[in-house]
PDB file of C-alpha atoms in Angstrom:
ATOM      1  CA  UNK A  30      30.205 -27.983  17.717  1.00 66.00           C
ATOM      2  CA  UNK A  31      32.058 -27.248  20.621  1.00 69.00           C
ATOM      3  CA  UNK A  32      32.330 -23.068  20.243  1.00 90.00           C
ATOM      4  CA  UNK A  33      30.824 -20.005  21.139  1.00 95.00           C
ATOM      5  CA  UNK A  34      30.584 -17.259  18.389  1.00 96.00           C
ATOM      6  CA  UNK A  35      30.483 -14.086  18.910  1.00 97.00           C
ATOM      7  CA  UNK A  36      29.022 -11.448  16.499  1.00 97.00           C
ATOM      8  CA  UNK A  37      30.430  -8.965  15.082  1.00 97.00           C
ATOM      9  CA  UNK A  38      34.076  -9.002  16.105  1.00 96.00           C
ATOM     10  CA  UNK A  39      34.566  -5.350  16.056  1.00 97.00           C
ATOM     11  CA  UNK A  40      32.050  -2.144  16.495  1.00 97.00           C
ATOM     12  CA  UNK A  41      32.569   0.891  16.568  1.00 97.00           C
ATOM     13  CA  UNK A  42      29.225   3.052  17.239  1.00 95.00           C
ATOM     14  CA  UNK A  43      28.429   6.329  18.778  1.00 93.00           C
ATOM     15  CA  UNK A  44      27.019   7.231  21.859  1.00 92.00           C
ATOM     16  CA  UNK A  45      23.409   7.849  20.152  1.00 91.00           C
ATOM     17  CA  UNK A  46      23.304   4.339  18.452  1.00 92.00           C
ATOM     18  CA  UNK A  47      21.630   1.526  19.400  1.00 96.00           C
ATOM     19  CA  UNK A  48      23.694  -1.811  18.567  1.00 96.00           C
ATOM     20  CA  UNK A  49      23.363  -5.370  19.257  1.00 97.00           C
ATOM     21  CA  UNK A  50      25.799  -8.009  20.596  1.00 98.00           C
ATOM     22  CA  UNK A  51      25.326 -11.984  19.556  1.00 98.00           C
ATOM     23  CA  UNK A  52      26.429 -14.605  21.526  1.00 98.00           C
ATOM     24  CA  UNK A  53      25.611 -18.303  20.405  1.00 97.00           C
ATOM     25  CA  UNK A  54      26.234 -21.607  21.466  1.00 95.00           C
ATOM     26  CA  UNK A  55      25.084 -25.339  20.467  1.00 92.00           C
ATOM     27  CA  UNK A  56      26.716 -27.420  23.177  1.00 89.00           C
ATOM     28  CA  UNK A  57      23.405 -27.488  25.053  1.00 89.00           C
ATOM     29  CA  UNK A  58      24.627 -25.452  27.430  1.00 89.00           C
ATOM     30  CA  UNK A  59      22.202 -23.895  29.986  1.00 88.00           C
ATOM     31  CA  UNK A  60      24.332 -20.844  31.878  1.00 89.00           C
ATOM     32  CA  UNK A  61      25.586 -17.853  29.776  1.00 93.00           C
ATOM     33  CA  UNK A  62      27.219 -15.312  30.395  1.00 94.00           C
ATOM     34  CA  UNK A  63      28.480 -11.930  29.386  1.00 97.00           C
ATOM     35  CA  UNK A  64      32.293 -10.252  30.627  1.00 96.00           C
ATOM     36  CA  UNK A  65      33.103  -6.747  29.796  1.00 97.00           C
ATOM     37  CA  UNK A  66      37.014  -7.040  29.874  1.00 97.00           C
ATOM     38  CA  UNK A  67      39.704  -4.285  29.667  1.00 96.00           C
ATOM     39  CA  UNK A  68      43.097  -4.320  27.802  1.00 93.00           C
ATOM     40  CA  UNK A  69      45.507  -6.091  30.477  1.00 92.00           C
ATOM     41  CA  UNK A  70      42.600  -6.651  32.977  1.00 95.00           C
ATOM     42  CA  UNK A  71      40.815  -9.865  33.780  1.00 95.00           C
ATOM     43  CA  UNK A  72      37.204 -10.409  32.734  1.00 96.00           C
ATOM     44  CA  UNK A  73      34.594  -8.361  34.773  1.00 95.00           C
ATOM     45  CA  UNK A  74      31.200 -10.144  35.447  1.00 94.00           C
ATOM     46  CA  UNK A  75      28.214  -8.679  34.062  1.00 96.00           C
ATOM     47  CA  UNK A  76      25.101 -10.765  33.677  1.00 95.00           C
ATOM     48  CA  UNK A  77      24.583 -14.430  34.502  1.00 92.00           C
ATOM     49  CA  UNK A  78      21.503 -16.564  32.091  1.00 93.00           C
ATOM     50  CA  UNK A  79      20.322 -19.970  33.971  1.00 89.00           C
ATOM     51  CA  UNK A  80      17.734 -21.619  31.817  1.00 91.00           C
ATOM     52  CA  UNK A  81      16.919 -18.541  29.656  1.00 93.00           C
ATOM     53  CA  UNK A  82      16.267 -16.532  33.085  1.00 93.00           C
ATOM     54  CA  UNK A  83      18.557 -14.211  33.924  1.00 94.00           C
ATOM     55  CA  UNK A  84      20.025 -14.729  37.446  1.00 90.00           C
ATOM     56  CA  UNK A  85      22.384 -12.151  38.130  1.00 88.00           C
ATOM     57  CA  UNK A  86      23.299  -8.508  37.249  1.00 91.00           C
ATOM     58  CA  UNK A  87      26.164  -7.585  38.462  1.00 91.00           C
ATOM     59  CA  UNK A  88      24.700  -3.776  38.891  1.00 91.00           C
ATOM     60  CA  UNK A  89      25.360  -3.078  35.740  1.00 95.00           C
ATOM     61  CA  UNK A  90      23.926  -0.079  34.071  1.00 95.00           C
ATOM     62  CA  UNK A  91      20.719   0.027  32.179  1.00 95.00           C
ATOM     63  CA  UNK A  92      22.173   1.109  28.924  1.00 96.00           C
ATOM     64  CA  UNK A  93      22.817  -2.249  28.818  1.00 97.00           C
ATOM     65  CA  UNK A  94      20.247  -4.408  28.379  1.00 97.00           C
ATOM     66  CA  UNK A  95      20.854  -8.339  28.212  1.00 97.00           C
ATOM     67  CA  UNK A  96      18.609 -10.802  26.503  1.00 97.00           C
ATOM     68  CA  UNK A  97      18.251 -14.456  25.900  1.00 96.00           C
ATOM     69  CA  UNK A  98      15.606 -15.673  23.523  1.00 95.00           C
ATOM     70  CA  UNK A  99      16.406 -19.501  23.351  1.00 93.00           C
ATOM     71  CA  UNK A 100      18.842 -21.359  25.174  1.00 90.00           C
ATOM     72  CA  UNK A 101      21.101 -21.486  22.131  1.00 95.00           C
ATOM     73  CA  UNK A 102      21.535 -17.585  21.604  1.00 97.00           C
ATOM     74  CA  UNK A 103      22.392 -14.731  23.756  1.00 97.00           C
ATOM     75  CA  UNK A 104      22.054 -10.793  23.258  1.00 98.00           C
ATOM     76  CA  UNK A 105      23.574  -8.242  24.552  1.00 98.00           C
ATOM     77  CA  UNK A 106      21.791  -4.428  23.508  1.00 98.00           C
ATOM     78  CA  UNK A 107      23.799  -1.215  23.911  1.00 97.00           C
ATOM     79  CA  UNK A 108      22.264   1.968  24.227  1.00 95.00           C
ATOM     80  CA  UNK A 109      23.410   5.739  24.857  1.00 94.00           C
ATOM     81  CA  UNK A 110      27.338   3.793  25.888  1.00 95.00           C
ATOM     82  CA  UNK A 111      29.931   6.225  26.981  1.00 96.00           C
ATOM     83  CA  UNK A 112      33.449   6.293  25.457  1.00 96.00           C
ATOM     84  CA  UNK A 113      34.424   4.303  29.025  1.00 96.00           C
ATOM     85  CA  UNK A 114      32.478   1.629  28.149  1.00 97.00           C
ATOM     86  CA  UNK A 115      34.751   0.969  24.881  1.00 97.00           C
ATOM     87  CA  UNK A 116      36.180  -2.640  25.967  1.00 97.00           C
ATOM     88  CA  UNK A 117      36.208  -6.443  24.737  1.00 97.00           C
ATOM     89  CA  UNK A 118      32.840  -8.018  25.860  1.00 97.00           C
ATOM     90  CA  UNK A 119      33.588 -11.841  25.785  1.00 97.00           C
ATOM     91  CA  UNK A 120      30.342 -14.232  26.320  1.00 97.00           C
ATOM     92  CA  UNK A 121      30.763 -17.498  27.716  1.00 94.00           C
ATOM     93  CA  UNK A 122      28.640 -20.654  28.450  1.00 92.00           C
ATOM     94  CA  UNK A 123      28.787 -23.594  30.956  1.00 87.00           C
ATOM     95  CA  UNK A 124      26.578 -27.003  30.595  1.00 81.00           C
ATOM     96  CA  UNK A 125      24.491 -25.995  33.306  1.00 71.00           C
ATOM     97  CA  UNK A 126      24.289 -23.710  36.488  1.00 63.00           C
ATOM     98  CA  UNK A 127      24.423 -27.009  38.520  1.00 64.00           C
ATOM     99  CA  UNK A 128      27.031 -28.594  36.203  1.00 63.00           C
ATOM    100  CA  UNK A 129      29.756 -30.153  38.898  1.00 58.00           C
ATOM    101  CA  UNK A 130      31.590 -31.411  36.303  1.00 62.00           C
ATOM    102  CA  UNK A 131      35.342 -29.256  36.242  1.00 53.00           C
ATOM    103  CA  UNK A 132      35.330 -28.420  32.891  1.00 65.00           C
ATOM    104  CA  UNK A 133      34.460 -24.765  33.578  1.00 73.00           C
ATOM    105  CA  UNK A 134      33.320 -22.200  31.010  1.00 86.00           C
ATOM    106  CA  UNK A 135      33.950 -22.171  27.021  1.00 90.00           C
ATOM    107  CA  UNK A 136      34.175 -18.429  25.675  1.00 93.00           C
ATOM    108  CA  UNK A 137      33.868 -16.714  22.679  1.00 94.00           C
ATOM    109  CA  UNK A 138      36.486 -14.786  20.786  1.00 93.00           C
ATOM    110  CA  UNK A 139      34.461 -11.399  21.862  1.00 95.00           C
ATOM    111  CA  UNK A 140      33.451  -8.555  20.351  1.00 97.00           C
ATOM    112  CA  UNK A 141      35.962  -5.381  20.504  1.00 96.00           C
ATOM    113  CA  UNK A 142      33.883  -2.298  21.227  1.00 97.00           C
ATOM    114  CA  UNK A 143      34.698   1.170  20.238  1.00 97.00           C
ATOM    115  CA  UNK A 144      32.482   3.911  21.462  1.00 96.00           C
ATOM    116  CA  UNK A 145      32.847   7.623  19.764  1.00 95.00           C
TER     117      UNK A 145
ATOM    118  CA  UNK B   9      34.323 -14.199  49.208  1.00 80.00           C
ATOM    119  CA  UNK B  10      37.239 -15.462  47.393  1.00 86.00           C
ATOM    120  CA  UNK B  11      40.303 -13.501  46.321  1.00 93.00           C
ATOM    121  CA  UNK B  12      42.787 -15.035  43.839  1.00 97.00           C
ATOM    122  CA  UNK B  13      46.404 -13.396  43.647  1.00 97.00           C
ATOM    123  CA  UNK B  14      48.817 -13.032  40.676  1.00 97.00           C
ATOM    124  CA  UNK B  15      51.468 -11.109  41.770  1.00 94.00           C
ATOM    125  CA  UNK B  16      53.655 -11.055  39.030  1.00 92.00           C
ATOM    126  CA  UNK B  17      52.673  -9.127  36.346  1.00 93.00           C
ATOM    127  CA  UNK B  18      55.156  -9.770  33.452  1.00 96.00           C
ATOM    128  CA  UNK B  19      57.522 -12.928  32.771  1.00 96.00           C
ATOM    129  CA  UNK B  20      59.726 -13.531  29.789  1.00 97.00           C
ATOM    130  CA  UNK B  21      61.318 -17.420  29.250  1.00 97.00           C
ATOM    131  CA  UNK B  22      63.710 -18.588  26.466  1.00 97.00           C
ATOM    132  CA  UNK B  23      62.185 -20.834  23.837  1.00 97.00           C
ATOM    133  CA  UNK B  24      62.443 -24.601  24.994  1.00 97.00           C
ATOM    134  CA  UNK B  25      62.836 -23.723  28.159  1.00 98.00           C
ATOM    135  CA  UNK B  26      60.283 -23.923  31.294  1.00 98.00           C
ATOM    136  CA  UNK B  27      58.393 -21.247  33.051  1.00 98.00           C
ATOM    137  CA  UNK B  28      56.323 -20.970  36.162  1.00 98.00           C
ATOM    138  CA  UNK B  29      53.317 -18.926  36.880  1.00 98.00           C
ATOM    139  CA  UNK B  30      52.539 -17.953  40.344  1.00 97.00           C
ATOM    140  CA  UNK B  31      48.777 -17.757  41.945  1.00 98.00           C
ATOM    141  CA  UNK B  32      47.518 -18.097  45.186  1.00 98.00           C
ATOM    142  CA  UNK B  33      43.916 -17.474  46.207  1.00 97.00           C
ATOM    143  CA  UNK B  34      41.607 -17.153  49.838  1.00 96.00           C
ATOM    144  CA  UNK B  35      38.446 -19.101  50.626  1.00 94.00           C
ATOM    145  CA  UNK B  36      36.840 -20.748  53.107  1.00 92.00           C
ATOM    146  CA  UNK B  37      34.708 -22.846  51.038  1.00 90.00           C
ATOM    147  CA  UNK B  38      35.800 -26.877  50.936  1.00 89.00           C
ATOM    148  CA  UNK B  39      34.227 -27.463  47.320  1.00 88.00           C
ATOM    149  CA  UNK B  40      36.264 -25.274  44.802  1.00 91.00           C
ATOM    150  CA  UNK B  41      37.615 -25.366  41.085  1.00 92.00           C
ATOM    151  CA  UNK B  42      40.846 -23.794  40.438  1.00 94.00           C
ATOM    152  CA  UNK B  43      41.565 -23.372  36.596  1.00 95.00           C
ATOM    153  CA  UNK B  44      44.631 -21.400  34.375  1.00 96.00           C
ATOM    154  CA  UNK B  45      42.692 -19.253  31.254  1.00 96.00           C
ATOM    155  CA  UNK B  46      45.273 -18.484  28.275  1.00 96.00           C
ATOM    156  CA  UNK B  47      44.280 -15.297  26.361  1.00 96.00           C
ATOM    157  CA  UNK B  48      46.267 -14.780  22.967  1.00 93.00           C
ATOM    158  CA  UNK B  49      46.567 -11.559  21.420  1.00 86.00           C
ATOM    159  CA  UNK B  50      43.824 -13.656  19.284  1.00 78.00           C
ATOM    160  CA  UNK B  51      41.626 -12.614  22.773  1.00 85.00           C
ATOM    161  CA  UNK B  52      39.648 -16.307  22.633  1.00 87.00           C
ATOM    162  CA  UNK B  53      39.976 -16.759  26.751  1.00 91.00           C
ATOM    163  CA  UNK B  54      41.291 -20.458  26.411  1.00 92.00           C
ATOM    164  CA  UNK B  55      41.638 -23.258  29.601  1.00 92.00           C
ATOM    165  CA  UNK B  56      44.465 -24.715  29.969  1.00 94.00           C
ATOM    166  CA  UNK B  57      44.100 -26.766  32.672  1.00 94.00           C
ATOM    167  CA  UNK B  58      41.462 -27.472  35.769  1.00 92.00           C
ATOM    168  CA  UNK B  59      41.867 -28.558  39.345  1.00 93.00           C
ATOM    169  CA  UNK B  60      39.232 -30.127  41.597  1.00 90.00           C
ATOM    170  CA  UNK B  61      39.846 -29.040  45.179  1.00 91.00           C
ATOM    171  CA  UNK B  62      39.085 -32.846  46.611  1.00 90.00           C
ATOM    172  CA  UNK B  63      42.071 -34.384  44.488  1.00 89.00           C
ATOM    173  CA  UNK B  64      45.447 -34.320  45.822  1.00 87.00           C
ATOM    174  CA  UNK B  65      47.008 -35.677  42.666  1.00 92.00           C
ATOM    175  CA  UNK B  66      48.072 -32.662  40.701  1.00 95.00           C
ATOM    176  CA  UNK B  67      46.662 -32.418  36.959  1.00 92.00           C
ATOM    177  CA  UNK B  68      48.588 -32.422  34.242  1.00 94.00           C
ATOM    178  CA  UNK B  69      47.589 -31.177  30.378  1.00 92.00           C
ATOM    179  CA  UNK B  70      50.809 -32.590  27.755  1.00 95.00           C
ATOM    180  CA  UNK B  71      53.034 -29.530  28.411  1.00 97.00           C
ATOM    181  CA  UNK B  72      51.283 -27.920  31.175  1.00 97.00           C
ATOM    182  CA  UNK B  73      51.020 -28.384  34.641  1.00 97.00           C
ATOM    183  CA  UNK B  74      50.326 -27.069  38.159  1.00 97.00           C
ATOM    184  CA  UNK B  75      51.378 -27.722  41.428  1.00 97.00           C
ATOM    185  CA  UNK B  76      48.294 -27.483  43.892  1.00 97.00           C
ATOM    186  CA  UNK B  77      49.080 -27.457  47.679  1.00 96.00           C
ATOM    187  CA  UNK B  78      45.770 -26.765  49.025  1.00 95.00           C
ATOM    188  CA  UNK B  79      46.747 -26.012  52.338  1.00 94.00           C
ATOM    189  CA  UNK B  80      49.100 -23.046  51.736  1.00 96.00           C
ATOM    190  CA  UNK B  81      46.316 -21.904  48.685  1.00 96.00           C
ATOM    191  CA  UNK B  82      48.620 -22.260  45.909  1.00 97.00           C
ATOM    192  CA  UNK B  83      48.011 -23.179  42.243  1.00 97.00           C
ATOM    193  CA  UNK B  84      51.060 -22.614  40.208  1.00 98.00           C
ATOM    194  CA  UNK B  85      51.838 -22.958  36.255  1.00 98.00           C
ATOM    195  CA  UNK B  86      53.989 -24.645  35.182  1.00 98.00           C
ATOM    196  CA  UNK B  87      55.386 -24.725  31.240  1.00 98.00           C
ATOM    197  CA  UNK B  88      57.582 -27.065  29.916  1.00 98.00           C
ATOM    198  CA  UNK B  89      59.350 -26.980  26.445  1.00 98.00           C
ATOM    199  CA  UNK B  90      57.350 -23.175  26.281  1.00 98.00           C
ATOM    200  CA  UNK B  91      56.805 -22.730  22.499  1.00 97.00           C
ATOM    201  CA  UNK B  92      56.272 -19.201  20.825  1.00 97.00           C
ATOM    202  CA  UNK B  93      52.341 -19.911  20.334  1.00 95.00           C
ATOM    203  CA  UNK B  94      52.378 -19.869  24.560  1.00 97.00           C
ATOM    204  CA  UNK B  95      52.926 -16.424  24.037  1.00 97.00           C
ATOM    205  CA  UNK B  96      49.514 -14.841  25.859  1.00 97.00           C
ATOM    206  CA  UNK B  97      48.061 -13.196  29.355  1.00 97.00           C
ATOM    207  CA  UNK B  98      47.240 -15.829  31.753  1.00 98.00           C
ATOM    208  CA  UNK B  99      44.820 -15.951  34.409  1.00 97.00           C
ATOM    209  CA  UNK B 100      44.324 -18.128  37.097  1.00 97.00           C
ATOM    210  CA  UNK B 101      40.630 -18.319  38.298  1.00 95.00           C
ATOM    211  CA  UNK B 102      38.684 -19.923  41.121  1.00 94.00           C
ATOM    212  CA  UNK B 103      34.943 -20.692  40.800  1.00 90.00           C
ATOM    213  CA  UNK B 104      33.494 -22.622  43.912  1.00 87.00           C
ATOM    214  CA  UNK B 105      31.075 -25.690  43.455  1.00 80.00           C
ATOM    215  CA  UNK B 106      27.231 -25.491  43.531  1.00 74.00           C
ATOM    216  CA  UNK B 107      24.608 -23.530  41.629  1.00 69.00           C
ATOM    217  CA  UNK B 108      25.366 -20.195  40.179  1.00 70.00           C
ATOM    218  CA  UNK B 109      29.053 -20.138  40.761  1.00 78.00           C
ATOM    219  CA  UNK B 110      30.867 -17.624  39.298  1.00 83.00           C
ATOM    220  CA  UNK B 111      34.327 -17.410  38.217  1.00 89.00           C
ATOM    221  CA  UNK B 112      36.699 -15.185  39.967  1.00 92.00           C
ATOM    222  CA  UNK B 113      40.147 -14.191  37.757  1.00 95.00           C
ATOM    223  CA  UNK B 114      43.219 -13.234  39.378  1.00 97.00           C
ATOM    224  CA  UNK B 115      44.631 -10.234  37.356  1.00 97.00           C
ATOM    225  CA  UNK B 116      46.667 -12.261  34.719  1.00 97.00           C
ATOM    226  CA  UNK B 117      50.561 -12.492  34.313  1.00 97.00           C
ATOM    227  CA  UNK B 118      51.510 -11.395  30.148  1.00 97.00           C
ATOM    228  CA  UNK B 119      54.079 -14.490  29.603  1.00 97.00           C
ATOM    229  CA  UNK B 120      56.542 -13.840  26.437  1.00 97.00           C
ATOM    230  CA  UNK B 121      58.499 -16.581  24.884  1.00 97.00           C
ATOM    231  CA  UNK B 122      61.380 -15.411  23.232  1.00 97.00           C
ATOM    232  CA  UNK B 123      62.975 -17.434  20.230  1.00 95.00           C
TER     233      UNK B 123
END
């Protein structure tokens, strides 16, 4: 299995849900991470997992709330979102935080995010 | 910190023909990755092709391949025999070696390969 899946591929939710992104990987990969991209913009950074720890936040704001419960499988939970935040969020893994090897990260398809 | 450039933002090529994408980039680190993402309208960010900063020997990937001159910072794209499935957004990206590196994107080029 060399993917990373990403569930669902679409949402659409209101700004009082609460909804859940899944990321999940079984290339043994150690580092995960989650990109909130727009259309025609690169990937922006948002959280960084090393080892099931979470290493960096890239300030993002607490109505998102990352969460990795194994080193297979990686959450995302949205809360309260604004219409702004309405973007693809892609997750991606790497074989380790270490890894020196060039093969860089794998990503997932994303989920497309619609906020109402 | 590192800055990676794409300057162009749209190119168009013929079918058969070959294409080259343009990306330069700023660090002062010695130990870097340099690496071309494909994103589809499909949206599955896709690599292409990687570079290790120590090599001088360009890499090469079947159809793809980039010409890395390290000392002017330059990691070009190029696509030979383009195909309509190379139809996508590109993105060159730098991550430097060592723990925790992250991955910086350049802000894509949308390639379209017309039949």
């Amino acid at each position: 299995d060399t993917e990373v899946t990403q569930t669902p591929k679409h949402l659409v939710m209101g700004m009082t849900n609460k909804k859940s992104l899944k990321c999940e990987q079984h290339m043994g990969h150690r580092a995960m991470y989650w990109y909130k991209q727009k259309a025609k913009k690169p990937p922006e950074l948002m959280f960084v997992y090393s080892y099931e720890k979470l290493s960096i936040n890239e300030s993002v704001p607490s109505r998102f709330s990352p969460e990795c419960p194994n080193s297979s499988l990686l959450n995302l939970h949205l809360h309260a979102l604004q219409p702004e935040d309405s973007a693809l969020y892609l997750c991606a893994s790497r074989r380790a935080p270490r890894d020196t090897s060039n093969y860089g990260y794998t990503f997932g398809s994303g989920t497309r995010l619609t906020v109402v | 910190a590192q800055t990676v450039t794409q300057s162009q933002p749209e190119m168009s090529v013929q079918e058969a023909e070959t294409v080259t994408l343009s990306c330069t980039y700023d660090t002062s680190e010695s130990n870097y990755y340099l690496f071309w993402y494909k994103q589809p309208p499909s949206r599955q960010m896709i690599l292409v092709i990687r570079q290790e900063a120590y090599k001088q020997q360009n890499a090469t990937e079947n159809r793809f391949s980039v010409n890395f001159q390290k000392a002017a910072k330059s990691f070009s794209l190029k696509i030979s025999d383009s195909q309509l499935g190379d139809t996508a957004m590109y993105f060159c990206a730098f991550m430097r070696g060592g723990a925790n590196s992250k991955l910086t994107f350049g802000k894509g080029i949308t390639l379209s390969v017309r039949p």
